[in-house]
Coordinates of C-alpha atoms in Angstrom, one line a residue:
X1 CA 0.0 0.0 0.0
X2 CA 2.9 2.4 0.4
X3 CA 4.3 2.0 -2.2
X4 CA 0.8 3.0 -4.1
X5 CA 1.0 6.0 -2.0
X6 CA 4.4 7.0 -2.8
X7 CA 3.3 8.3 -6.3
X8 CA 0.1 10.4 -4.3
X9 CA 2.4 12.2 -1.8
X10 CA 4.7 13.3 -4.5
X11 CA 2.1 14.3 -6.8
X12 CA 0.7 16.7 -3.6
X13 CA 4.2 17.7 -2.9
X14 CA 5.1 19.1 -6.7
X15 CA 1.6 20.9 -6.3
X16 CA 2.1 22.2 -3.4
X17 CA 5.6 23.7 -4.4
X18 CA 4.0 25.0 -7.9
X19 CA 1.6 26.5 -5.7
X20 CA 3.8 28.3 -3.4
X21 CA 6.1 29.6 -6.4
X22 CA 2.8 30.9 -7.8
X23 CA 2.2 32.7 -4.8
X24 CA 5.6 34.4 -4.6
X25 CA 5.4 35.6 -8.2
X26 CA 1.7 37.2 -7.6
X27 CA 2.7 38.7 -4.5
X28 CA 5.4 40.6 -6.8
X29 CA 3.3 40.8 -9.1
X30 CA 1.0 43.4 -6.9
X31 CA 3.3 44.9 -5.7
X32 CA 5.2 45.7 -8.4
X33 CA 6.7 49.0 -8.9
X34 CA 4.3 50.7 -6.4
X35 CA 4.6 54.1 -4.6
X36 CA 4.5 52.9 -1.2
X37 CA 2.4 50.5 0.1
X38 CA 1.2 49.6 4.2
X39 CA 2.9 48.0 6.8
X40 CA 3.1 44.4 7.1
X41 CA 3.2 42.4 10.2
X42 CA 1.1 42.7 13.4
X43 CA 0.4 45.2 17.0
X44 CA 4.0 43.7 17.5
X45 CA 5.7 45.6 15.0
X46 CA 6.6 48.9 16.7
X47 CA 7.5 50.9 14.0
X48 CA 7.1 54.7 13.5
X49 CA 6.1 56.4 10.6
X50 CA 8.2 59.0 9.4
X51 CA 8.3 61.4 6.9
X52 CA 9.2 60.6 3.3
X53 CA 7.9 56.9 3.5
X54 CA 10.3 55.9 5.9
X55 CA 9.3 53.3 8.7
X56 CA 11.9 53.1 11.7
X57 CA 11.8 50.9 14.4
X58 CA 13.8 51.5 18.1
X59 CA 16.5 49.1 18.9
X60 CA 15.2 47.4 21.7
X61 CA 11.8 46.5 19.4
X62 CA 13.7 45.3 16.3
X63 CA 13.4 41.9 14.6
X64 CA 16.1 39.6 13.7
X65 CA 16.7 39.8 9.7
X66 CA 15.7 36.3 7.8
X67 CA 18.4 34.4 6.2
X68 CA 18.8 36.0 3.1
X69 CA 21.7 34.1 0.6
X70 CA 22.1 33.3 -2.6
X71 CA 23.9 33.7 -5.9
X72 CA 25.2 37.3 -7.4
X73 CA 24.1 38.4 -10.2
X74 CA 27.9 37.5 -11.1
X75 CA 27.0 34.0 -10.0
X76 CA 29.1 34.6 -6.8
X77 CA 27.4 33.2 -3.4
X78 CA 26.6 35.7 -0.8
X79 CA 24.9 35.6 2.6
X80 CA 24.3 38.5 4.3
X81 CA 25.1 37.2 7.4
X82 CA 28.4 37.6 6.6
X83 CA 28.3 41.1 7.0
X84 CA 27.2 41.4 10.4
X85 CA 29.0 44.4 12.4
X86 CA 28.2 46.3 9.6
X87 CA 24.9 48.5 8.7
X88 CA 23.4 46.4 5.9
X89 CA 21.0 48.7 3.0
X90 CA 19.2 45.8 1.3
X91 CA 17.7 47.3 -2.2
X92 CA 14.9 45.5 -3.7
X93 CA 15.1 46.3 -7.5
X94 CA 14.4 45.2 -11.0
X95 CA 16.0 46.5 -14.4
X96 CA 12.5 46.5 -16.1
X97 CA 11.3 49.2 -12.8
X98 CA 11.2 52.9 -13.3
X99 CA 11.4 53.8 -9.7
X100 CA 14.7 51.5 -9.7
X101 CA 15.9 53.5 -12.0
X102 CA 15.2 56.7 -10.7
X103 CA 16.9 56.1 -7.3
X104 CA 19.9 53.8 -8.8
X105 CA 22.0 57.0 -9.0
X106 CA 21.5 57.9 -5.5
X107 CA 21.8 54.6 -3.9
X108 CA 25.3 54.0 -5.6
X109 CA 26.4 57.5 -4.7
X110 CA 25.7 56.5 -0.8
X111 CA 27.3 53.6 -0.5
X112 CA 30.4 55.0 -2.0
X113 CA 30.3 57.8 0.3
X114 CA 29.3 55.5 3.8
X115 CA 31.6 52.5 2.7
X116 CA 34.7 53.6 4.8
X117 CA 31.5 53.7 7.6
X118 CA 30.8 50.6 8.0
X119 CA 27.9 50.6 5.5
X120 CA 27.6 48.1 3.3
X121 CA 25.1 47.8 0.3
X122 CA 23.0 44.6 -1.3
X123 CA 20.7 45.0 -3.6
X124 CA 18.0 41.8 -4.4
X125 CA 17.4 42.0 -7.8
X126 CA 13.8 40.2 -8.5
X127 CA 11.7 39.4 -11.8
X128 CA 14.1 39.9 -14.4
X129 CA 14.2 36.5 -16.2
X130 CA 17.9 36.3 -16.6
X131 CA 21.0 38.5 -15.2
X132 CA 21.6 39.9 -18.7
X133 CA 19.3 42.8 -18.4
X134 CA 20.0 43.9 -14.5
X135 CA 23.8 43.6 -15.3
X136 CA 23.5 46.1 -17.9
X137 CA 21.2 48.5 -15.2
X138 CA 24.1 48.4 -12.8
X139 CA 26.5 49.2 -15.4
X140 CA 24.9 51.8 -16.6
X141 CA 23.8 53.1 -13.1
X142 CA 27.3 52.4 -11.8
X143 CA 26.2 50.2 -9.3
X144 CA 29.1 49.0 -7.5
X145 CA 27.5 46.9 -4.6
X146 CA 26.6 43.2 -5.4
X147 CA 22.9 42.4 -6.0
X148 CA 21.5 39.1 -4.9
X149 CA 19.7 37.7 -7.7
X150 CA 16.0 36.5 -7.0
X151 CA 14.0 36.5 -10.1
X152 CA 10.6 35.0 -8.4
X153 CA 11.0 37.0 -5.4
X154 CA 11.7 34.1 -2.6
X155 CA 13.9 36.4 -0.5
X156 CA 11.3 38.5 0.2
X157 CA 9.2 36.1 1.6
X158 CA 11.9 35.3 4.2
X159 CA 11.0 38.2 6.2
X160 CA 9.0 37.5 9.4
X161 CA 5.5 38.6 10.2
X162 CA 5.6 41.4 12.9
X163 CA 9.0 42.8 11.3
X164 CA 9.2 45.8 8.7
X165 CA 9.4 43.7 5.3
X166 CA 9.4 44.6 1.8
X167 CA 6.3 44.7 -0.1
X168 CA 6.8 46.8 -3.0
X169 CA 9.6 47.4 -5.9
X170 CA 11.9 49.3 -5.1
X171 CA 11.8 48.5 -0.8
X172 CA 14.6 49.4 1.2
X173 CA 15.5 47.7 4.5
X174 CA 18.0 48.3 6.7
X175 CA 19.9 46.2 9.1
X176 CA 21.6 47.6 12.0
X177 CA 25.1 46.2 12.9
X178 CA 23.4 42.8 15.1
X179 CA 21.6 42.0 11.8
X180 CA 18.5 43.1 13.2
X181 CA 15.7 45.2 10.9
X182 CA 16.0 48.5 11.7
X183 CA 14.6 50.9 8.7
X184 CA 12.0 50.5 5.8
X185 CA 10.6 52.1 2.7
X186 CA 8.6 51.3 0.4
X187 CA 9.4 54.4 -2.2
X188 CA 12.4 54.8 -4.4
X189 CA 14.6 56.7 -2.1
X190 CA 16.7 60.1 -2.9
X191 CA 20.1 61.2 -1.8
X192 CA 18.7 62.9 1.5
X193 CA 16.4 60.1 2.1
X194 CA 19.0 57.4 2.3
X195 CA 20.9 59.3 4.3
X196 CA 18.7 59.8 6.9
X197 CA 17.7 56.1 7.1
X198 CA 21.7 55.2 7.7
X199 CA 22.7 58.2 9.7
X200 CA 21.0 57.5 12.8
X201 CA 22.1 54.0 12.8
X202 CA 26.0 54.9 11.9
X203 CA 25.8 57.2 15.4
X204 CA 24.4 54.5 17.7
X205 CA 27.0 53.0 19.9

């Protein structure tokens, strides 16, 4: 009899799977290139609501980040784990968005400028179909961070209910140096704007 089963639990398993990809992708899919979008997560979360689109959250409230790792775009692995002790800016992007492109410039010029900081940038590039395309956006944006690449959006799932997570592209998060989720918006970001997520966070001790 189990062996008749066998074929019946795999069948529900490759739906099941089919059915969670799905998910992802529509998820994206509404999300897609929005203007901002409302919190996620429960009473729990804790955040404030600040100016510009930016959602902050006070350090003894934050959530730890998910395990987010992966290939480069450059087919190099990468865990952000890895860069803990650092202020992590984690830029969810796509080639084919508009507001990606808009805030590309600004993004790059910050993490040139906060490197020597302790700042390090990651973008998650999602829903392009294959690296050709968002290889050419960082070159011609001058992106010099590496981008995790996530075409069905899987990364973004990661993130915890009751934590600031993305739900639109472009979303920024940032991590303070214990990894934990300290910063959110769901708008493409300008010079000032990034700055002002990062700055508080460089200061605390």
């Amino acid at each position: 009899m189990s062996a008749c089963r066998a074929p019946r639990r795999l069948a529900t398993y490759r739906r099941a799977t089919v059915l969670a990809t799905g998910a992802a992708v529509a998820a994206l899919s509404l999300s897609a290139c929005g203007s901002g979008g409302t919190s996620g997560g429960s009473a729990d979360t804790k955040f404030v609501q600040g100016k510009g689109g930016v959602d902050t959250v006070a350090k003894g409230d934050r959530h730890e980040a998910p395990e987010l790792s992966g290939k480069t775009l450059e087919g190099k692995p990468l865990d952000v784990a890895d860069y803990k002790g650092k202020i992590v800016v984690l830029n969810v992007w796509g080639s084919w968005c508009a507001p990606c492109r808009a805030e590309a410039p600004n993004l790059a010029k910050v993490a040139k400028d906060t490197k020597a900081k302790g700042v390090q940038f990651i973008g998650i590039n999602t829903r392009d179909s294959n690296r050709a395309p968002a290889l050419r956006f960082e070159k011609a944006f001058k992106v010099d961070y590496p981008s995790l690449y996530d075409p069905i959006g899987k990364l973004m799932l990661r993130f915890p209910k009751g934590s600031l997570n993305p739900q639109a592209i472009p979303s920024t998060i940032v991590l303070d140096r214990d990894g934990k989720i300290a910063a959110r918006a769901l708008t493409p970001l300008s010079e000032d704007s990034v700055r002002k997520m990062i700055d508080p966070l460089i200061a605390e001790k």
